[in-house]
N, CA, C and O atoms as a GROMACS GRO file, in nm:
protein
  488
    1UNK      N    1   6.696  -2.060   0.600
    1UNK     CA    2   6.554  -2.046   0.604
    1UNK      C    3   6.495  -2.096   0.471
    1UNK      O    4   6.553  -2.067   0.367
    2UNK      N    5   6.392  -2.163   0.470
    2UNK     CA    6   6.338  -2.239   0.345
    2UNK      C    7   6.256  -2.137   0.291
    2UNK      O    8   6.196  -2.071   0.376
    3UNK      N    9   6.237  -2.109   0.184
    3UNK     CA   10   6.177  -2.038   0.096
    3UNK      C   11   6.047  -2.124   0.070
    3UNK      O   12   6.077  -2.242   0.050
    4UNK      N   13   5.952  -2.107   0.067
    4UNK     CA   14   5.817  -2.144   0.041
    4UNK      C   15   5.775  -2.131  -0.115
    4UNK      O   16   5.800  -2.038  -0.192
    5UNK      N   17   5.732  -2.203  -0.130
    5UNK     CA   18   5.726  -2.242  -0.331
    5UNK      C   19   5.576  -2.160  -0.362
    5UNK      O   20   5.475  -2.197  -0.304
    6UNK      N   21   5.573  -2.059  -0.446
    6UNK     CA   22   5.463  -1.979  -0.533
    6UNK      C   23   5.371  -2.071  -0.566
    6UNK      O   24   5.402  -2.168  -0.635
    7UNK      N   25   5.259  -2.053  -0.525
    7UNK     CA   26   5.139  -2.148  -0.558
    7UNK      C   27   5.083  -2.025  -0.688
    7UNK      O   28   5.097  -1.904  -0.700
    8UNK      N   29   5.024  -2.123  -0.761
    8UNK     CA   30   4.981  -2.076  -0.853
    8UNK      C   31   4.812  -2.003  -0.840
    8UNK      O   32   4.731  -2.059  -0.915
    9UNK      N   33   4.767  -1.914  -0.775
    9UNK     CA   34   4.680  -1.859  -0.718
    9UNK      C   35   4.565  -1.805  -0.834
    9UNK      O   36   4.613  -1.802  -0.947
   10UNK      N   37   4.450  -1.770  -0.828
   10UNK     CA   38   4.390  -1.742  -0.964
   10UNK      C   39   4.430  -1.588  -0.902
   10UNK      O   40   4.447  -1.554  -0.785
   11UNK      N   41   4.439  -1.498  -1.044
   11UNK     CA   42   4.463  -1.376  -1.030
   11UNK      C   43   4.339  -1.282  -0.936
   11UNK      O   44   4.225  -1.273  -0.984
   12UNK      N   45   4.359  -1.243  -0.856
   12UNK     CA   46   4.262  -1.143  -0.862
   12UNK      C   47   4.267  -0.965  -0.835
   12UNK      O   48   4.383  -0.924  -0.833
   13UNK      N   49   4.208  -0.905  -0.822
   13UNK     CA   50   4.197  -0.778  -0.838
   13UNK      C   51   4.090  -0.685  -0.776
   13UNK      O   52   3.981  -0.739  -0.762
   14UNK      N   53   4.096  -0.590  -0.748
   14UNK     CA   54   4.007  -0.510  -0.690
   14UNK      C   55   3.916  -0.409  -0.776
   14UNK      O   56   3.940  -0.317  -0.855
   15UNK      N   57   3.793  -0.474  -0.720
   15UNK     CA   58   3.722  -0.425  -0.830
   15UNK      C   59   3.632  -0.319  -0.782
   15UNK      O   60   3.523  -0.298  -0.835
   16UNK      N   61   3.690  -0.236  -0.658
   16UNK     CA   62   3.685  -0.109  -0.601
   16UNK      C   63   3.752  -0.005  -0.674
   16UNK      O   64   3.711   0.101  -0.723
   17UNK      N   65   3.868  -0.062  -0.670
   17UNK     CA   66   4.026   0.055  -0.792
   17UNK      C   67   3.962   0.072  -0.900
   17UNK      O   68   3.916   0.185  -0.919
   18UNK      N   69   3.942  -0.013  -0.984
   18UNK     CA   70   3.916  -0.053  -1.103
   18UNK      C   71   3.794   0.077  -1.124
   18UNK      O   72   3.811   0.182  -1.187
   19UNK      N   73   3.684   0.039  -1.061
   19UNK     CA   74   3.551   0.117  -1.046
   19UNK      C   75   3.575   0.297  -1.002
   19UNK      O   76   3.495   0.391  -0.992
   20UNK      N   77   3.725   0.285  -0.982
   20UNK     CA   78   3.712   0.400  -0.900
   20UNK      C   79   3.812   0.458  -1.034
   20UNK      O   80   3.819   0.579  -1.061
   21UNK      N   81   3.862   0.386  -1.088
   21UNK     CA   82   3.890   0.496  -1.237
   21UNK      C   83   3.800   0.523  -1.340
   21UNK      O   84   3.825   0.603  -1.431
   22UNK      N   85   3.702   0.462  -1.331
   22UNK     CA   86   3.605   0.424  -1.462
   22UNK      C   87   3.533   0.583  -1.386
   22UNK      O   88   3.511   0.678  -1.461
   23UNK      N   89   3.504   0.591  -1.234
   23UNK     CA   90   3.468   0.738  -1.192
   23UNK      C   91   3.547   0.807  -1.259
   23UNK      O   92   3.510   0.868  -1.359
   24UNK      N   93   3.663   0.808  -1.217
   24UNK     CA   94   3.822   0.967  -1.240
   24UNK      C   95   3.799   0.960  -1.413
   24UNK      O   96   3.789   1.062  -1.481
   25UNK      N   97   3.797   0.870  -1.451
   25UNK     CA   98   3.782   0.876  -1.632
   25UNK      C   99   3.658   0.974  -1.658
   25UNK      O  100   3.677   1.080  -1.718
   26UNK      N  101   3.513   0.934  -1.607
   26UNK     CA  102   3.410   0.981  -1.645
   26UNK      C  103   3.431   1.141  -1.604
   26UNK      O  104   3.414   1.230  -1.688
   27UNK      N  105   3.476   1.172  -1.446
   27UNK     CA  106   3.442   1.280  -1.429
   27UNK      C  107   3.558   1.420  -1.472
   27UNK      O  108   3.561   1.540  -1.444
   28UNK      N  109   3.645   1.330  -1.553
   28UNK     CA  110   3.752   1.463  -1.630
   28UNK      C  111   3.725   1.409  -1.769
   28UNK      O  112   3.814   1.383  -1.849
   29UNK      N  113   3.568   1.391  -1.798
   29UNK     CA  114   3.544   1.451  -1.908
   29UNK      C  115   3.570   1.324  -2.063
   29UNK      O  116   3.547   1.341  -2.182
   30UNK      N  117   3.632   1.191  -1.981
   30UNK     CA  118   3.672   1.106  -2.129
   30UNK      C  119   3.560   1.012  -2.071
   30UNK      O  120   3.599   0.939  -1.980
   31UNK      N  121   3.455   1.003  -2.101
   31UNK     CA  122   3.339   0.914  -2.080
   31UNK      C  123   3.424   0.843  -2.186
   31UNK      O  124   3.526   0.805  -2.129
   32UNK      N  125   3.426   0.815  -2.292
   32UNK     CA  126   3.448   0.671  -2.378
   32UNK      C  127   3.565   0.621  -2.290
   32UNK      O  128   3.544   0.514  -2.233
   33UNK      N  129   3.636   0.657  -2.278
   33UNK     CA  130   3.706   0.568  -2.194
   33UNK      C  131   3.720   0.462  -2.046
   33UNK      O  132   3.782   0.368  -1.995
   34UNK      N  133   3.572   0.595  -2.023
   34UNK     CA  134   3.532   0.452  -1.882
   34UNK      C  135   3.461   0.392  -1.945
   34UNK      O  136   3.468   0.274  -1.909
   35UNK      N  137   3.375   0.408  -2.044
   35UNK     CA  138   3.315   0.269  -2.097
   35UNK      C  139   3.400   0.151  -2.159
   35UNK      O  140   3.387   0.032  -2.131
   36UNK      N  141   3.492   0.208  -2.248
   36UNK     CA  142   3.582   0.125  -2.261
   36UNK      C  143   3.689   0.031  -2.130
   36UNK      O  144   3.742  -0.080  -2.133
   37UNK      N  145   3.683   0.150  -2.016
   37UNK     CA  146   3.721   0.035  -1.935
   37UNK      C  147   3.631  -0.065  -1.846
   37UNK      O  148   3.682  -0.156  -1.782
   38UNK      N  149   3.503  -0.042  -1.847
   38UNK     CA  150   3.415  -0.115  -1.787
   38UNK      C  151   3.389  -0.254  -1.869
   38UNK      O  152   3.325  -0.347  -1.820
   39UNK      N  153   3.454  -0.257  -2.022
   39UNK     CA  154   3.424  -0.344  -2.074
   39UNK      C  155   3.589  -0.453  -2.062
   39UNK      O  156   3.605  -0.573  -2.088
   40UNK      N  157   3.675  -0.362  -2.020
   40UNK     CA  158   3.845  -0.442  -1.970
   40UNK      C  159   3.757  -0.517  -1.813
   40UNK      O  160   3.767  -0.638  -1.791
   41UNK      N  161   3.679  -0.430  -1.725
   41UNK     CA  162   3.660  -0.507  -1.656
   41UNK      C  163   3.551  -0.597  -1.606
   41UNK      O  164   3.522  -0.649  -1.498
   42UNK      N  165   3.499  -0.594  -1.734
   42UNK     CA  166   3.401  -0.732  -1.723
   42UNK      C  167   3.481  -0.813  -1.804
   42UNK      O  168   3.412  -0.915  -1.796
   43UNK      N  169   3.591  -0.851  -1.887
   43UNK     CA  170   3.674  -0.914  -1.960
   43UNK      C  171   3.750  -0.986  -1.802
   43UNK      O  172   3.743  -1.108  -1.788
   44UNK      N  173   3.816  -0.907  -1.701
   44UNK     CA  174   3.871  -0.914  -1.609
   44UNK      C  175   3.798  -1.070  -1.518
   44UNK      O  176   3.828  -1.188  -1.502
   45UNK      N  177   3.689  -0.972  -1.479
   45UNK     CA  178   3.591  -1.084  -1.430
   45UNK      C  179   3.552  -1.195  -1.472
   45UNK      O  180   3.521  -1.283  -1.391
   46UNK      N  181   3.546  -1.214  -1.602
   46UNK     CA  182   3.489  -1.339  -1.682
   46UNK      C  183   3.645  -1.485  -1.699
   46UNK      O  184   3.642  -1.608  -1.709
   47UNK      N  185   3.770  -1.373  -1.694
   47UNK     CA  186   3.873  -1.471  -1.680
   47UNK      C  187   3.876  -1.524  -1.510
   47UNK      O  188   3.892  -1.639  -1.469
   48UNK      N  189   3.855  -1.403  -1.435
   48UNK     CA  190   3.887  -1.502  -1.321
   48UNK      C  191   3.755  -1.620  -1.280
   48UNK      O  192   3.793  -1.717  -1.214
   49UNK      N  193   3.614  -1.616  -1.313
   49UNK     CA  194   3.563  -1.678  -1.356
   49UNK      C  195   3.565  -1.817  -1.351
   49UNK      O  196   3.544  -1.911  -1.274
   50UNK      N  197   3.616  -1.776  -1.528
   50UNK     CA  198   3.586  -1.892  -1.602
   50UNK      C  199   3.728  -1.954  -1.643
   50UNK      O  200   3.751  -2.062  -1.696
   51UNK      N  201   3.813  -1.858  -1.605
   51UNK     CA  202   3.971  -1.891  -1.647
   51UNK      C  203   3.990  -1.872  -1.863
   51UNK      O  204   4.080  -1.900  -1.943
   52UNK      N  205   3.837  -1.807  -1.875
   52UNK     CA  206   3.914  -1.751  -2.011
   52UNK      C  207   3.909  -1.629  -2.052
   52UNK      O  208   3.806  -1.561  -2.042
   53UNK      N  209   4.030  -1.582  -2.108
   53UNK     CA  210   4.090  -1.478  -2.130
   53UNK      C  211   4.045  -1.406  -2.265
   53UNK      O  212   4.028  -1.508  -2.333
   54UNK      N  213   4.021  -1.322  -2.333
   54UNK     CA  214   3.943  -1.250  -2.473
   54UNK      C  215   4.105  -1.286  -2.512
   54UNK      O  216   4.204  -1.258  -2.444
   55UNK      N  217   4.103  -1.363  -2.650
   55UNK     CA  218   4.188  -1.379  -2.726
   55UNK      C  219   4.220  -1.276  -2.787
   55UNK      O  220   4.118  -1.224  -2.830
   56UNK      N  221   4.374  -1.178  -2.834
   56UNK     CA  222   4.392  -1.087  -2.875
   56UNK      C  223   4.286  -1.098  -3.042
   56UNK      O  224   4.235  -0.993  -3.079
   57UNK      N  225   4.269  -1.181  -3.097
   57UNK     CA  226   4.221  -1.202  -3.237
   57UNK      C  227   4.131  -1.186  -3.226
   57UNK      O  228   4.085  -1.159  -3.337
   58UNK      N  229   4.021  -1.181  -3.118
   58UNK     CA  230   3.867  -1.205  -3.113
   58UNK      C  231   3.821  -1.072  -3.080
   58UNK      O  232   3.855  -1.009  -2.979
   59UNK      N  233   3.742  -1.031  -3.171
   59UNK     CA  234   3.650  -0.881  -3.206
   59UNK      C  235   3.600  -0.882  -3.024
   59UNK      O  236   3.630  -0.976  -2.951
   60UNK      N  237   3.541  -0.789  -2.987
   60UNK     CA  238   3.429  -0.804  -2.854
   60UNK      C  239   3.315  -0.872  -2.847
   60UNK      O  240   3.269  -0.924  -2.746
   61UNK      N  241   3.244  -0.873  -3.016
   61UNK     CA  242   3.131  -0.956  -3.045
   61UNK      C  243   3.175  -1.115  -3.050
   61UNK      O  244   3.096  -1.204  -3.017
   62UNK      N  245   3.286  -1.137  -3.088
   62UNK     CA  246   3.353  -1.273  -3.074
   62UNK      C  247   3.356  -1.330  -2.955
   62UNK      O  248   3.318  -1.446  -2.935
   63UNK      N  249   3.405  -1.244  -2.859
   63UNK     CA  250   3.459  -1.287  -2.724
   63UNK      C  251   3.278  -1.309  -2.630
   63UNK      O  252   3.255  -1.381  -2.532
   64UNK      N  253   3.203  -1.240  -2.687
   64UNK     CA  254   3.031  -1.206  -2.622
   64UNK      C  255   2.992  -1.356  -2.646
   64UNK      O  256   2.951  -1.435  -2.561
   65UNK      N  257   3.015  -1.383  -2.793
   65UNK     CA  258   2.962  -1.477  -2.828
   65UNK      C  259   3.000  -1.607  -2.776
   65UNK      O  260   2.917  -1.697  -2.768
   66UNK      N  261   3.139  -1.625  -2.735
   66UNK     CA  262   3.218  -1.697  -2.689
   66UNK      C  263   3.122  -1.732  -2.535
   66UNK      O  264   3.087  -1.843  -2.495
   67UNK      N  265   3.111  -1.668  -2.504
   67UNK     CA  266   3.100  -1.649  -2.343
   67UNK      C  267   2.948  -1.707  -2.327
   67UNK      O  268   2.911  -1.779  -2.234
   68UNK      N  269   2.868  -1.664  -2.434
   68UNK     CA  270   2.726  -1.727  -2.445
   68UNK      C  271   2.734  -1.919  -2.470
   68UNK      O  272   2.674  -2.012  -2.416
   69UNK      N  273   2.813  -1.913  -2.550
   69UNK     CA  274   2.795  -2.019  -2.641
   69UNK      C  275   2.864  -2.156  -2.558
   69UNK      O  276   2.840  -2.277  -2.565
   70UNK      N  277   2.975  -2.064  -2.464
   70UNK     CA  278   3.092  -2.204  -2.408
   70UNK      C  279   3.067  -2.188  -2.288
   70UNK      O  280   3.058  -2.288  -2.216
   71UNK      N  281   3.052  -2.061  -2.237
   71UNK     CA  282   3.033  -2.023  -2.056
   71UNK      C  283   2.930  -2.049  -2.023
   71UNK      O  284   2.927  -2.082  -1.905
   72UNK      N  285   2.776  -2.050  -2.103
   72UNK     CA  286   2.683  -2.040  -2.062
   72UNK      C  287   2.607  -1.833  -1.983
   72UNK      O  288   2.522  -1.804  -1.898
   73UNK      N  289   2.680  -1.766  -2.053
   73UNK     CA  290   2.676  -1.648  -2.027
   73UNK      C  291   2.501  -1.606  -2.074
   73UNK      O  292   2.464  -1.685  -2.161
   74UNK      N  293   2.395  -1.508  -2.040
   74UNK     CA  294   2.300  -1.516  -2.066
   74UNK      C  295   2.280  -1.406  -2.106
   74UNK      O  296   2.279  -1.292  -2.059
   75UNK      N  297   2.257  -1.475  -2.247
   75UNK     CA  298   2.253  -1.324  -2.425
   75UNK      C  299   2.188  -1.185  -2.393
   75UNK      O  300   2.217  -1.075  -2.440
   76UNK      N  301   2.067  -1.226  -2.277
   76UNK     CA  302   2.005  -1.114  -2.322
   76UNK      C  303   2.027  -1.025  -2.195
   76UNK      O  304   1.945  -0.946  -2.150
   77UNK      N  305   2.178  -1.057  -2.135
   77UNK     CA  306   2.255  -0.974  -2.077
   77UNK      C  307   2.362  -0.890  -2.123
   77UNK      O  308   2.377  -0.768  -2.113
   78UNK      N  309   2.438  -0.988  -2.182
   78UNK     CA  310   2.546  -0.938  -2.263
   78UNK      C  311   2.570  -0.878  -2.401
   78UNK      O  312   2.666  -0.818  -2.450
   79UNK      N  313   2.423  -0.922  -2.457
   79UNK     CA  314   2.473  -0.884  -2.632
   79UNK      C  315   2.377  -0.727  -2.586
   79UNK      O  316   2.382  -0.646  -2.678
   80UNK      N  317   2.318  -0.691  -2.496
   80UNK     CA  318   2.314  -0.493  -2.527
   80UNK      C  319   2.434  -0.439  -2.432
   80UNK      O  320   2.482  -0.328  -2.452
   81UNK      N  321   2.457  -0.484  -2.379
   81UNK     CA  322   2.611  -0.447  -2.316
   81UNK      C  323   2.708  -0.401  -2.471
   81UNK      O  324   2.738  -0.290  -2.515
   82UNK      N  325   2.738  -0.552  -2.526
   82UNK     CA  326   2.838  -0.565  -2.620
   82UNK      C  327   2.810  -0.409  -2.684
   82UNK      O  328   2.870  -0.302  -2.675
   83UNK      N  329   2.614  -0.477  -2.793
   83UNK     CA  330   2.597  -0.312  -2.833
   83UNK      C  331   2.628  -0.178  -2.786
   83UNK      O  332   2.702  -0.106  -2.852
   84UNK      N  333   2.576  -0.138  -2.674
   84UNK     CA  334   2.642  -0.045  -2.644
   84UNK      C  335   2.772   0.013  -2.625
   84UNK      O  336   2.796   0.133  -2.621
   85UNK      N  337   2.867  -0.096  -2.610
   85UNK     CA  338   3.015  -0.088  -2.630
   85UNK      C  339   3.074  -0.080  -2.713
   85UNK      O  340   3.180  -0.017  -2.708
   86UNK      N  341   3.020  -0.152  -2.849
   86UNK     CA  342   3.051  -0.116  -2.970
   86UNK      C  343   3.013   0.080  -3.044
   86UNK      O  344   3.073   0.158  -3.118
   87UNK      N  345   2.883   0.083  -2.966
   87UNK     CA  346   2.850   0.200  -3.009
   87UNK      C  347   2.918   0.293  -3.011
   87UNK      O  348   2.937   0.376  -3.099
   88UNK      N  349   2.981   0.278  -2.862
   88UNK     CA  350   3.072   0.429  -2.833
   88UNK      C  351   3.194   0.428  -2.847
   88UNK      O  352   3.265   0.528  -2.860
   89UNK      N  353   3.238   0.282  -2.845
   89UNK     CA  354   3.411   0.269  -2.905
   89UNK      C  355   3.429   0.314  -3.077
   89UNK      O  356   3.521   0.364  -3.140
   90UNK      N  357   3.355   0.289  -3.098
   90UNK     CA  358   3.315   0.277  -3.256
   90UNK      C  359   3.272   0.384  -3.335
   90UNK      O  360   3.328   0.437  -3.432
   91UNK      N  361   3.152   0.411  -3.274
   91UNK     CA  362   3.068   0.516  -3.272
   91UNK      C  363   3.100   0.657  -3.322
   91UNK      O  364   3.019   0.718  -3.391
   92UNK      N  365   3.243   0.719  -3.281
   92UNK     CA  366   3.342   0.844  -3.338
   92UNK      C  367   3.257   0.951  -3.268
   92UNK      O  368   3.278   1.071  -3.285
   93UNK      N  369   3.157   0.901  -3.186
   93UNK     CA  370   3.088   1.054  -3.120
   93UNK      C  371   3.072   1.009  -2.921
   93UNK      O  372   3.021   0.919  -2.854
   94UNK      N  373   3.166   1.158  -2.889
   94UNK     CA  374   3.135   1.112  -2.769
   94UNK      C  375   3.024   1.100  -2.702
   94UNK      O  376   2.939   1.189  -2.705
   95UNK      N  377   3.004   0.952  -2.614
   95UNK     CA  378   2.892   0.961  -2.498
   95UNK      C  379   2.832   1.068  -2.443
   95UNK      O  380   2.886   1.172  -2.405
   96UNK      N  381   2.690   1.032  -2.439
   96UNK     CA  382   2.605   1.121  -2.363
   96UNK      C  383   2.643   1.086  -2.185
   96UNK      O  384   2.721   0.994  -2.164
   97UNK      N  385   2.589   1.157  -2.073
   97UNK     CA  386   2.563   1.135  -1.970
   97UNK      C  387   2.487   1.004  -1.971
   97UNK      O  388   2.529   0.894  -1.933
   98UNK      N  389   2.341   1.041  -2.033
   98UNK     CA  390   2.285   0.919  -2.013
   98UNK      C  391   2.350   0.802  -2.070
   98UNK      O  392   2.321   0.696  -2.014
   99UNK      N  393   2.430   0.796  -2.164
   99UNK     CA  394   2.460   0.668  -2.216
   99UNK      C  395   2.556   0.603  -2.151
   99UNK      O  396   2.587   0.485  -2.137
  100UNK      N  397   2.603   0.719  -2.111
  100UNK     CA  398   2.712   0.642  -1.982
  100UNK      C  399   2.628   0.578  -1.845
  100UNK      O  400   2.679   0.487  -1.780
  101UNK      N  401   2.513   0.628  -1.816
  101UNK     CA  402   2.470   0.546  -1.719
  101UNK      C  403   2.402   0.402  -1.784
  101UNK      O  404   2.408   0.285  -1.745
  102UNK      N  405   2.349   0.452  -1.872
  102UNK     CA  406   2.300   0.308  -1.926
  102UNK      C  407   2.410   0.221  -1.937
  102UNK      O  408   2.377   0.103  -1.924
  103UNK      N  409   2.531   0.239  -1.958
  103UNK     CA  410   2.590   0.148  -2.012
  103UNK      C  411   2.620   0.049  -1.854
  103UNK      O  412   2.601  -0.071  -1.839
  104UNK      N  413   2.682   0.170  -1.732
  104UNK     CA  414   2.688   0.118  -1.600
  104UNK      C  415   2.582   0.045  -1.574
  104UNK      O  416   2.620  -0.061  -1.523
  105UNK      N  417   2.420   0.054  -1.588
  105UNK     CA  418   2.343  -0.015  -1.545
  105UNK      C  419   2.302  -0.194  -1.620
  105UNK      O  420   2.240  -0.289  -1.572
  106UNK      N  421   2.366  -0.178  -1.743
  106UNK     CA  422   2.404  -0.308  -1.829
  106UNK      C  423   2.503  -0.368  -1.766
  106UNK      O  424   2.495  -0.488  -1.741
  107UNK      N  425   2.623  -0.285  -1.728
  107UNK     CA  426   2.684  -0.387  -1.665
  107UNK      C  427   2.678  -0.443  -1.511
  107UNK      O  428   2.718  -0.543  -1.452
  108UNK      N  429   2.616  -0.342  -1.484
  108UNK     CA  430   2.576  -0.396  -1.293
  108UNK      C  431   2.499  -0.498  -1.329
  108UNK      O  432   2.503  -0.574  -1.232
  109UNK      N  433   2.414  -0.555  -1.430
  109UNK     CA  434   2.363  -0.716  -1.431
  109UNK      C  435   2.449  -0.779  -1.503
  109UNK      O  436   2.450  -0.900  -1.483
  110UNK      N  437   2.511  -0.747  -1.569
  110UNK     CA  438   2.589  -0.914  -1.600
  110UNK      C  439   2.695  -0.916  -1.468
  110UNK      O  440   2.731  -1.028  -1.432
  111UNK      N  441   2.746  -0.807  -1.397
  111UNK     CA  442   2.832  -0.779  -1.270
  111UNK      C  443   2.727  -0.910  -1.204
  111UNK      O  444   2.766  -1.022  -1.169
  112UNK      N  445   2.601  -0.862  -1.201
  112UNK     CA  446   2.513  -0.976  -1.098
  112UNK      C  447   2.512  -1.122  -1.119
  112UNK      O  448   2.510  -1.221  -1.046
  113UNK      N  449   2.515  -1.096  -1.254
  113UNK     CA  450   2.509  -1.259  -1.342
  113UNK      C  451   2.640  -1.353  -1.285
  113UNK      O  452   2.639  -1.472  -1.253
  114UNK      N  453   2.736  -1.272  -1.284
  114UNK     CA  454   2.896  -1.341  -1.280
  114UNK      C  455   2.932  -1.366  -1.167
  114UNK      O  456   2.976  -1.476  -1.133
  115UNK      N  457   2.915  -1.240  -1.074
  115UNK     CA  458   2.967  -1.262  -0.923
  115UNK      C  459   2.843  -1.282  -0.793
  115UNK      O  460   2.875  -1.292  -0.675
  116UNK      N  461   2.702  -1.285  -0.842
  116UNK     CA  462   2.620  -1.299  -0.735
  116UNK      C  463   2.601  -1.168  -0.685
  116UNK      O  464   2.484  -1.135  -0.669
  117UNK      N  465   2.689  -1.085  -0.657
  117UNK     CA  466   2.663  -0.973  -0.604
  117UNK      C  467   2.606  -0.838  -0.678
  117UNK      O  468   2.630  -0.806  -0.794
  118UNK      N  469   2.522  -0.764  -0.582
  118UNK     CA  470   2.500  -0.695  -0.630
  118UNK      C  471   2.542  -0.549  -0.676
  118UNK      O  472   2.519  -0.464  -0.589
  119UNK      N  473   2.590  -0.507  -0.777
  119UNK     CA  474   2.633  -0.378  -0.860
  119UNK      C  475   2.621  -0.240  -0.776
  119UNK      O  476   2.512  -0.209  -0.728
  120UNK      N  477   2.737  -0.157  -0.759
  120UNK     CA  478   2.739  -0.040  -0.654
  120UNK      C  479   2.857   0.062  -0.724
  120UNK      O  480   2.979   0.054  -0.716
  121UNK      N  481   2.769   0.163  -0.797
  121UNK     CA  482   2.858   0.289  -0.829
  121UNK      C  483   2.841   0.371  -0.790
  121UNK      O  484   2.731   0.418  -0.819
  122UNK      N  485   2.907   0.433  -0.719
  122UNK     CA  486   2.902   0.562  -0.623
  122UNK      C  487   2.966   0.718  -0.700
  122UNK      O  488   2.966   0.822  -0.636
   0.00000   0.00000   0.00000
């Protein structure tokens, strides 16, 4: 029987799972950490994309800037995203409620910007 040769496929992923830990994170209490992963998965999205990947060397403001400057990504989507991501990774104080929604509602538009579709957290 012939074995069929691995096509080289773009990665993709479910961005139901994904969304559905950034919930289980928020609701036992480690809000920085779903923000921090909402920002793995707009990194996620922007590689399958654009096919580029956040270079381990490149800060988040690097990789923002990157994305403006080479992708055509639109600033005054992404750089209060970035801010706010920096805030709370950075920041040494945990997230508010609200800041956790703000941060979801920053990214449900660049979510819009990238994939057309529209942003759904349940």
């Amino acid at each position: 029987m012939a074995r069929k040769k691995k096509t080289k496929d773009q990665p993709t992923f479910s961005i139901e799972s994904k969304l559905n830990n950034v919930k289980v994170l928020n609701q036992t209490d480690r809000p920085k950490e779903a923000i921090a992963y909402l920002y793995l998965i707009y990194t996620d999205l922007m590689k399958m994309k654009h096919g580029k990947p956040r270079k381990f060397h490149e800060t988040i403001r690097d990789y923002a800037i990157t994305c403006v400057t080479k992708l055509g990504q639109n600033p005054e989507n992404i750089y209060p995203f970035i801010q706010k991501i920096e805030e709370i990774i950075y920041g040494g104080v945990e997230p508010t409620e609200g800041q956790f929604k703000t941060t979801l509602e920053l990214f449900g538009q660049l979510y819009l910007e990238i994939t057309g579709k529209q942003f759904k957290f349940q």
